[in-house]
Coordinates of N, CA and C in Angstrom, one line a residue:
X1 N -92.5 -161.5 251.9 CA -92.7 -162.5 250.9 C -91.7 -162.2 249.8
X2 N -91.2 -163.3 249.5 CA -90.2 -163.3 248.5 C -90.8 -163.2 247.1
X3 N -90.1 -162.4 246.1 CA -90.7 -162.3 244.8 C -90.2 -163.4 244.2
X4 N -91.0 -163.9 243.2 CA -90.5 -164.9 242.3 C -89.6 -164.4 241.3
X5 N -88.9 -165.4 240.7 CA -87.9 -165.1 239.7 C -88.5 -164.2 238.6
X6 N -89.7 -164.8 238.2 CA -90.3 -164.1 237.0 C -90.7 -162.7 237.2
X7 N -91.1 -162.5 238.6 CA -91.5 -161.1 238.8 C -90.3 -160.2 238.8
X8 N -89.1 -160.9 239.4 CA -87.8 -160.0 239.3 C -87.5 -159.7 237.8
X9 N -87.6 -160.5 237.0 CA -87.2 -160.4 235.7 C -88.1 -159.3 235.0
X10 N -89.3 -159.5 235.3 CA -90.3 -158.5 234.8 C -89.9 -157.0 235.2
X11 N -89.6 -156.9 236.5 CA -89.4 -155.5 236.9 C -88.0 -155.1 236.2
X12 N -87.2 -155.9 236.1 CA -85.9 -155.6 235.4 C -86.1 -155.1 234.0
X13 N -87.0 -156.0 233.3 CA -87.3 -155.6 231.9 C -87.9 -154.2 231.8
X14 N -88.8 -153.9 232.8 CA -89.5 -152.6 232.8 C -88.5 -151.4 233.1
X15 N -87.6 -151.7 234.1 CA -86.6 -150.6 234.2 C -85.7 -150.5 233.0
X16 N -85.2 -151.5 232.2 CA -84.6 -151.4 231.1 C -85.3 -150.6 230.0
X17 N -86.7 -151.0 230.0 CA -87.4 -150.4 228.9 C -87.6 -148.9 229.3
X18 N -87.7 -148.5 230.5 CA -87.9 -147.0 230.9 C -86.5 -146.3 230.7
X19 N -85.3 -147.0 230.8 CA -84.0 -146.3 230.5 C -83.9 -146.0 229.1
X20 N -84.4 -147.0 228.2 CA -84.3 -147.0 226.8 C -85.2 -145.7 226.2
X21 N -86.5 -145.6 226.8 CA -87.3 -144.6 226.5 C -86.7 -143.3 226.9
X22 N -86.1 -143.1 228.1 CA -85.5 -141.9 228.5 C -84.3 -141.5 227.5
X23 N -83.5 -142.5 227.2 CA -82.3 -142.3 226.3 C -82.8 -141.9 224.9
X24 N -83.9 -142.5 224.4 CA -84.5 -142.1 223.1 C -84.9 -140.6 223.2
X25 N -85.5 -140.3 224.2 CA -86.1 -138.9 224.4 C -85.0 -137.9 224.4
X26 N -83.9 -138.2 225.1 CA -82.7 -137.4 225.2 C -82.1 -137.2 223.8
X27 N -82.0 -138.4 223.0 CA -81.4 -138.3 221.8 C -82.3 -137.5 220.7
X28 N -83.6 -137.6 220.9 CA -84.4 -136.7 220.1 C -84.3 -135.4 220.4
X29 N -84.0 -135.0 221.7 CA -83.9 -133.6 222.1 C -82.5 -133.0 221.4
X30 N -81.4 -133.7 221.6 CA -80.2 -133.2 221.2 C -80.1 -133.4 219.7
X31 N -80.5 -134.4 219.1 CA -80.3 -134.5 217.6 C -81.6 -134.3 216.7
X32 N -82.4 -133.6 217.5 CA -83.8 -133.3 216.7 C -83.5 -132.7 215.6
X33 N -84.6 -132.4 214.7 CA -84.7 -131.9 213.5 C -84.1 -130.4 213.5
X34 N -83.5 -130.1 212.4 CA -82.7 -128.6 212.4 C -83.9 -127.5 212.7
X35 N -83.4 -126.7 213.6 CA -84.4 -125.6 213.8 C -84.2 -124.4 212.7
X36 N -85.3 -124.1 212.1 CA -85.3 -123.0 211.1 C -84.8 -121.7 211.8
X37 N -84.3 -120.9 211.0 CA -83.9 -119.5 211.6 C -85.2 -118.7 211.7
X38 N -85.1 -118.0 212.8 CA -86.3 -117.2 213.0 C -86.3 -116.1 211.9
X39 N -87.5 -115.9 211.2 CA -87.5 -114.8 210.2 C -87.4 -113.4 210.9
X40 N -87.7 -113.4 212.1 CA -87.5 -112.0 212.8 C -86.1 -111.7 212.8
X41 N -85.3 -112.7 213.2 CA -83.8 -112.6 213.3 C -83.2 -112.2 211.9
X42 N -83.6 -112.9 210.8 CA -83.1 -112.7 209.6 C -83.4 -111.3 209.1
X43 N -84.4 -110.7 209.4 CA -84.8 -109.3 209.2 C -83.9 -108.4 209.9
X44 N -83.6 -108.6 211.2 CA -82.9 -107.7 211.9 C -81.5 -107.7 211.4
X45 N -80.9 -108.8 210.9 CA -79.6 -108.9 210.4 C -79.5 -108.1 209.1
X46 N -80.5 -108.1 208.3 CA -80.6 -107.4 207.1 C -80.7 -105.9 207.3
X47 N -81.4 -105.5 208.5 CA -81.4 -104.1 208.8 C -80.0 -103.7 209.3
X48 N -79.3 -104.6 210.1 CA -78.0 -104.2 210.5 C -77.0 -103.9 209.3
X49 N -77.0 -105.0 208.3 CA -76.3 -104.7 207.2 C -76.7 -103.5 206.3
X50 N -77.7 -103.2 206.3 CA -78.3 -101.9 205.6 C -77.7 -100.6 206.3
X51 N -77.9 -100.8 207.7 CA -77.3 -99.6 208.5 C -75.8 -99.5 208.2
X52 N -75.1 -100.6 208.2 CA -73.7 -100.6 207.9 C -73.2 -100.0 206.6
X53 N -74.1 -100.4 205.6 CA -73.9 -99.8 204.1 C -74.1 -98.4 204.2
X54 N -75.1 -97.9 204.8 CA -75.4 -96.5 204.9 C -74.2 -95.8 205.5
X55 N -73.6 -96.3 206.7 CA -72.6 -95.7 207.4 C -71.3 -95.6 206.5
X56 N -71.1 -96.8 205.8 CA -70.0 -96.8 204.9 C -70.1 -95.7 203.7
X57 N -71.3 -95.6 203.1 CA -71.7 -94.6 202.1 C -71.4 -93.3 202.6
X58 N -71.8 -92.9 203.9 CA -71.6 -91.6 204.4 C -70.2 -91.4 204.6
X59 N -69.5 -92.3 205.1 CA -68.0 -92.1 205.2 C -67.3 -91.8 204.0
X60 N -67.6 -92.6 203.0 CA -67.2 -92.4 201.7 C -67.4 -91.1 201.1
X61 N -68.6 -90.6 201.2 CA -69.0 -89.3 200.8 C -68.1 -88.1 201.4
X62 N -67.9 -88.4 202.8 CA -67.1 -87.3 203.5 C -65.7 -87.4 203.0
X63 N -65.2 -88.6 202.8 CA -63.7 -88.6 202.3 C -63.7 -88.0 200.9
X64 N -64.6 -88.2 200.2 CA -64.6 -87.5 198.7 C -64.6 -86.0 199.0
X65 N -65.5 -85.6 199.8 CA -65.6 -84.0 200.0 C -64.3 -83.6 200.6
X66 N -63.6 -84.3 201.5 CA -62.4 -83.7 202.0 C -61.3 -83.8 200.9
X67 N -61.4 -84.7 200.0 CA -60.3 -84.9 199.0 C -60.4 -83.8 198.0
X68 N -61.8 -83.4 197.6 CA -62.0 -82.3 196.8 C -61.6 -81.0 197.4
X69 N -61.9 -80.7 198.6 CA -61.2 -79.6 199.4 C -59.9 -79.5 199.3
X70 N -59.3 -80.7 199.6 CA -57.6 -80.6 199.6 C -57.2 -80.3 198.1
X71 N -57.9 -80.8 197.2 CA -57.5 -80.6 195.7 C -57.6 -79.1 195.5
X72 N -58.7 -78.5 195.9 CA -59.0 -77.0 195.6 C -57.9 -76.2 196.3
X73 N -57.6 -76.5 197.7 CA -56.6 -75.9 198.4 C -55.2 -75.9 197.7
X74 N -54.9 -77.3 197.2 CA -53.5 -77.3 196.4 C -53.6 -76.5 195.2
X75 N -54.7 -76.4 194.5 CA -54.7 -75.8 193.3 C -54.5 -74.1 193.6
X76 N -55.2 -73.8 194.6 CA -55.0 -72.3 195.0 C -53.6 -71.9 195.5
X77 N -53.0 -73.0 196.2 CA -51.5 -72.8 196.6 C -50.6 -72.8 195.4
X78 N -50.9 -73.6 194.4 CA -50.1 -73.7 193.1 C -50.2 -72.2 192.5
X79 N -51.5 -71.7 192.3 CA -51.8 -70.6 191.7 C -50.9 -69.3 192.5
X80 N -51.0 -69.3 193.8 CA -50.5 -68.3 194.6 C -48.8 -68.4 194.3
X81 N -48.4 -69.6 194.3 CA -46.8 -69.7 194.0 C -46.5 -69.1 192.7
X82 N -47.2 -69.4 191.7 CA -47.0 -68.9 190.1 C -47.0 -67.4 190.4
X83 N -48.1 -66.9 190.9 CA -48.2 -65.4 191.0 C -47.1 -64.7 191.8
X84 N -46.7 -65.3 192.9 CA -45.6 -64.8 193.7 C -44.3 -64.8 192.9
X85 N -44.1 -65.9 192.3 CA -42.9 -66.1 191.3 C -42.9 -65.0 190.3
X86 N -44.0 -64.7 189.6 CA -44.1 -63.8 188.7 C -43.8 -62.4 189.1
X87 N -44.3 -62.2 190.3 CA -44.2 -60.8 190.9 C -42.7 -60.7 191.3
X88 N -42.0 -61.8 191.9 CA -40.6 -61.7 192.1 C -39.7 -61.4 190.9
X89 N -40.1 -62.0 189.8 CA -39.3 -61.7 188.6 C -39.6 -60.3 188.1
X90 N -40.7 -59.9 188.1 CA -41.1 -58.6 187.6 C -40.6 -57.4 188.4
X91 N -40.5 -57.8 189.7 CA -40.0 -56.5 190.6 C -38.6 -56.9 191.3
X92 N -37.9 -57.8 190.8 CA -36.7 -58.4 191.2 C -35.6 -57.1 191.4
X93 N -35.7 -56.2 190.3 CA -34.7 -55.0 190.3 C -35.3 -53.8 190.8
X94 N -36.4 -53.9 191.6 CA -37.0 -52.7 192.1 C -35.9 -51.9 193.0
X95 N -35.3 -52.5 193.8 CA -34.2 -51.7 194.6 C -33.2 -51.1 193.8
X96 N -32.6 -51.7 192.8 CA -31.6 -51.3 191.8 C -32.2 -50.0 191.1
X97 N -33.5 -50.2 190.6 CA -34.0 -49.0 190.0 C -34.1 -47.8 190.9
X98 N -34.5 -47.9 192.2 CA -34.5 -46.9 193.1 C -33.1 -46.3 193.3
X99 N -32.1 -47.1 193.3 CA -30.7 -46.6 193.5 C -30.4 -45.8 192.3
X100 N -30.8 -46.1 191.1 CA -30.4 -45.6 189.9 C -31.2 -44.2 189.6
X101 N -32.3 -44.1 190.3 CA -33.1 -42.9 190.1 C -32.3 -41.7 190.6
X102 N -31.5 -41.8 191.6 CA -30.7 -40.7 192.0 C -29.9 -40.1 191.0
X103 N -29.2 -41.1 190.3 CA -28.2 -40.7 189.2 C -28.8 -40.1 188.0
X104 N -30.1 -40.6 187.8 CA -30.8 -40.0 186.6 C -31.2 -38.6 187.0
X105 N -31.6 -38.3 188.3 CA -31.8 -36.9 188.7 C -30.5 -36.1 188.4
X106 N -29.5 -36.5 188.8 CA -28.2 -35.7 188.8 C -27.9 -35.5 187.2
X107 N -28.1 -36.5 186.4 CA -28.0 -36.3 184.9 C -28.9 -35.3 184.4
X108 N -30.1 -35.3 184.8 CA -31.0 -34.3 184.3 C -30.7 -32.9 184.8
X109 N -30.1 -32.7 186.0 CA -29.5 -31.3 186.5 C -28.5 -31.0 185.7
X110 N -27.5 -32.0 185.3 CA -26.3 -31.6 184.6 C -26.7 -31.0 183.2
X111 N -27.7 -31.8 182.5 CA -28.1 -31.4 181.2 C -28.9 -30.0 181.2
X112 N -29.7 -29.8 182.2 CA -30.2 -28.6 182.4 C -29.3 -27.4 182.7
X113 N -28.2 -27.6 183.3 CA -27.1 -26.7 183.5 C -26.3 -26.3 182.3
X114 N -26.2 -27.4 181.4 CA -25.5 -27.2 180.1 C -26.4 -26.2 179.1
X115 N -27.6 -26.6 179.2 CA -28.6 -25.8 178.4 C -28.6 -24.3 178.7
X116 N -28.4 -24.0 180.1 CA -28.3 -22.6 180.5 C -27.1 -22.0 180.4
X117 N -26.1 -22.7 179.8 CA -24.8 -22.1 179.4 C -23.9 -22.2 180.6
X118 N -23.9 -23.2 181.4 CA -23.1 -23.4 182.7 C -21.7 -23.4 182.3
X119 N -20.9 -23.4 183.4 CA -19.4 -23.6 183.2 C -19.1 -25.2 182.8
X120 N -18.3 -25.2 181.8 CA -18.0 -26.6 181.1 C -17.1 -27.4 182.4
X121 N -16.2 -26.7 183.0 CA -15.4 -27.4 184.0 C -16.2 -28.0 185.1
X122 N -17.3 -27.2 185.5 CA -18.2 -27.5 186.7 C -18.9 -28.7 186.2
X123 N -19.4 -28.7 184.8 CA -20.3 -29.7 184.3 C -19.4 -31.0 184.4
X124 N -18.1 -31.1 184.0 CA -17.4 -32.2 183.9 C -17.2 -32.7 185.3
X125 N -16.9 -31.8 186.4 CA -16.6 -32.2 187.7 C -18.0 -32.9 188.2
X126 N -19.1 -32.3 187.9 CA -20.3 -32.9 188.3 C -20.6 -34.3 187.9
X127 N -20.3 -34.4 186.5 CA -20.4 -35.7 185.8 C -19.5 -36.7 186.4
X128 N -18.3 -36.4 186.7 CA -17.3 -37.3 187.3 C -17.8 -37.7 188.7
X129 N -18.4 -36.7 189.5 CA -18.8 -37.1 190.7 C -20.1 -37.9 190.8
X130 N -20.8 -37.8 189.8 CA -22.1 -38.7 189.6 C -21.6 -40.1 189.2
X131 N -20.7 -40.1 188.3 CA -20.1 -41.5 188.0 C -19.5 -42.2 189.0
X132 N -18.7 -41.4 190.0 CA -18.1 -42.0 191.1 C -19.1 -42.6 192.0
X133 N -20.2 -41.8 192.3 CA -21.3 -42.1 193.3 C -22.0 -43.4 192.6
X134 N -22.3 -43.4 191.5 CA -22.9 -44.6 190.8 C -22.1 -45.7 190.9
X135 N -20.9 -45.9 190.6 CA -20.1 -47.1 190.8 C -20.1 -47.4 192.3
X136 N -19.7 -46.5 193.1 CA -19.8 -46.9 194.7 C -21.0 -47.5 195.1
X137 N -22.2 -47.1 194.5 CA -23.5 -47.6 195.0 C -23.6 -49.0 194.4
X138 N -23.4 -49.2 193.1 CA -23.5 -50.5 192.5 C -22.5 -51.5 193.1
X139 N -21.4 -51.1 193.4 CA -20.4 -52.0 194.1 C -20.8 -52.4 195.5
X140 N -21.3 -51.3 196.2 CA -21.7 -51.6 197.7 C -23.0 -52.4 197.8
X141 N -24.0 -52.0 197.0 CA -25.3 -52.5 197.0 C -25.5 -53.8 196.2
X142 N -24.8 -53.8 195.0 CA -25.2 -54.9 194.2 C -24.0 -55.8 193.7
X143 N -22.7 -55.5 194.2 CA -21.5 -56.3 193.9 C -21.2 -56.1 192.5
X144 N -21.4 -55.0 192.0 CA -20.8 -54.7 190.5 C -19.5 -54.0 190.6
X145 N -18.5 -54.5 190.0 CA -17.2 -53.9 190.0 C -16.6 -53.8 188.7
X146 N -15.9 -52.7 188.4 CA -15.2 -52.5 187.1 C -13.9 -53.4 187.1
X147 N -13.5 -53.9 185.8 CA -12.4 -54.8 185.7 C -11.3 -53.7 185.5
X148 N -10.0 -53.8 186.2 CA -9.0 -53.0 186.1 C -8.2 -53.6 185.1
X149 N -8.0 -52.9 184.0 CA -7.4 -53.6 182.7 C -6.0 -53.0 182.4
X150 N -5.9 -51.7 182.1 CA -4.7 -51.1 181.6 C -3.4 -51.3 182.4
X151 N -2.4 -51.9 181.8 CA -1.2 -52.4 182.5 C -1.2 -53.7 183.1
X152 N -2.4 -54.3 183.1 CA -2.4 -55.7 183.7 C -2.1 -56.7 182.6
X153 N -1.7 -57.9 183.1 CA -1.4 -59.0 182.2 C -2.6 -59.4 181.5
X154 N -2.6 -59.7 180.1 CA -3.7 -60.0 179.4 C -4.3 -61.3 179.8
X155 N -5.7 -61.3 180.3 CA -6.4 -62.5 180.9 C -7.6 -62.7 179.9
X156 N -7.6 -63.8 179.0 CA -8.7 -63.9 178.1 C -10.1 -64.2 178.9
X157 N -10.2 -64.4 180.2 CA -11.4 -64.6 180.9 C -11.9 -63.1 181.2
X158 N -11.1 -62.1 181.4 CA -11.4 -60.8 181.6 C -11.3 -59.8 180.5
X159 N -10.5 -60.1 179.4 CA -10.2 -59.1 178.4 C -10.7 -59.8 177.2
X160 N -11.2 -59.0 176.4 CA -11.5 -59.4 174.8 C -10.5 -58.4 173.9
X161 N -9.5 -59.1 173.3 CA -8.5 -58.4 172.6 C -9.1 -58.0 171.2
X162 N -9.1 -56.6 171.0 CA -9.5 -56.0 169.8 C -8.4 -55.6 168.9
X163 N -7.3 -55.3 169.4 CA -6.2 -54.9 168.7 C -4.9 -55.5 169.3
X164 N -3.7 -55.6 168.5 CA -2.5 -56.1 169.0 C -1.4 -55.3 168.6
X165 N -0.5 -55.2 169.5 CA 0.9 -54.4 168.9 C 2.0 -55.2 169.6
X166 N 3.1 -55.1 168.7 CA 4.3 -55.6 169.3 C 5.1 -54.6 170.0
X167 N 5.5 -54.9 171.2 CA 6.4 -54.1 172.1 C 7.5 -54.9 172.7
X168 N 8.8 -54.5 172.4 CA 9.9 -55.3 172.7 C 10.2 -55.1 174.1
X169 N 9.7 -54.1 174.7 CA 9.9 -53.7 176.2 C 9.1 -54.7 177.0
X170 N 8.0 -55.4 176.6 CA 7.2 -56.1 177.3 C 7.8 -57.6 177.6
X171 N 7.6 -58.2 178.6 CA 8.0 -59.6 179.0 C 6.8 -60.5 178.7
X172 N 5.6 -60.0 178.8 CA 4.4 -60.8 178.6 C 3.3 -60.0 177.9
X173 N 2.3 -60.8 177.6 CA 1.1 -59.9 176.9 C 0.5 -59.1 177.9
X174 N 0.4 -57.8 177.6 CA -0.1 -56.8 178.6 C -1.0 -55.9 177.9
X175 N -2.2 -55.5 178.7 CA -3.2 -54.6 178.2 C -2.6 -53.1 178.1
X176 N -2.5 -52.6 176.9 CA -2.0 -51.3 176.6 C -2.9 -50.3 176.7
X177 N -4.2 -50.4 176.2 CA -5.3 -49.6 176.1 C -6.7 -50.2 176.3
X178 N -7.6 -49.4 177.0 CA -9.0 -50.0 177.1 C -10.0 -49.2 176.3
X179 N -10.7 -50.0 175.3 CA -11.8 -49.2 174.6 C -13.2 -49.2 175.2
X180 N -13.3 -50.2 176.0 CA -14.6 -50.4 176.6 C -14.4 -51.0 177.9
X181 N -14.9 -50.4 179.1 CA -14.8 -51.1 180.4 C -15.5 -52.4 180.6
X182 N -14.8 -53.3 181.3 CA -15.5 -54.5 181.6 C -16.0 -54.6 183.0
X183 N -16.9 -55.5 183.4 CA -17.5 -55.5 184.7 C -17.6 -57.0 185.2
X184 N -17.6 -57.0 186.5 CA -17.8 -58.4 187.2 C -19.1 -58.1 188.1
X185 N -19.9 -59.1 188.3 CA -21.1 -59.1 189.2 C -20.9 -60.2 190.2
X186 N -20.6 -59.9 191.5 CA -20.2 -60.8 192.5 C -19.0 -61.9 192.0
X187 N -18.1 -61.3 191.4 CA -17.0 -62.0 190.9 C -17.1 -62.8 189.5
X188 N -18.3 -62.8 189.1 CA -18.5 -63.4 187.7 C -18.5 -62.3 186.7
X189 N -17.7 -62.6 185.6 CA -17.6 -61.5 184.5 C -18.9 -61.5 183.8
X190 N -19.5 -60.3 183.6 CA -20.8 -60.1 182.9 C -20.5 -59.3 181.6
X191 N -19.3 -58.8 181.5 CA -18.8 -58.2 180.3 C -17.3 -57.9 180.4
X192 N -16.6 -58.6 179.6 CA -15.1 -58.4 179.4 C -14.8 -57.0 178.9
X193 N -13.6 -56.6 179.2 CA -13.2 -55.4 178.8 C -12.6 -55.4 177.3
X194 N -13.0 -54.6 176.5 CA -12.5 -54.5 175.2 C -11.0 -53.7 175.1
X195 N -10.1 -54.5 174.7 CA -8.7 -53.8 174.9 C -7.9 -54.1 173.8
X196 N -6.7 -53.2 173.8 CA -5.5 -53.4 173.0 C -4.4 -53.9 173.6
X197 N -3.9 -55.0 173.2 CA -2.7 -55.7 173.9 C -1.4 -55.6 173.2
X198 N -0.5 -55.4 174.1 CA 0.9 -55.5 173.6 C 1.7 -56.9 173.7
X199 N 2.3 -57.4 172.7 CA 3.0 -58.6 172.7 C 4.4 -58.5 172.8
X200 N 5.3 -59.2 173.6 CA 6.7 -59.0 173.3 C 7.2 -59.7 172.0
X201 N 8.3 -59.3 171.5 CA 8.8 -59.9 170.3 C 9.1 -61.4 170.4

């Protein structure tokens, strides 16, 4: 039996109505009212942040502690350097002093021999030998050399002129006499020779 036109329209309207209801329901589901955050979630995020803060504070405290330790180590290192430098300055000439002790011993023996009325010639020989040994040690171990002056051309960087004489036999200024010996240390003049020089006319 065929449905009448009215029945068909009625069924069509019902289907359209059903679709509208379904569409509205879907819209309400997707566009529904804002869901409020769960207070349990909020609390857990606060706890997470609190834990992070505690971790950062602990890391900060550890870094401060490391910095203080490094600072203390640096201070101790500086103090040790200063102490080592002071020791180096104070005992820099220790080896030189040891070398000189031998010659002090020889001088004491020479003085004791004089007091006992020893032979003057032997005394002079002993002193000359001591002087020679001393100069040899100072030259070899310490770089100290005597400036050779008499008969040499006058050199103001090596000689200090204390007296002057005219000598027509000279072609240039020459050291005639030495009043006090000069010395160089590793090639640097530490005391010029005090000399008398002769000048040509």
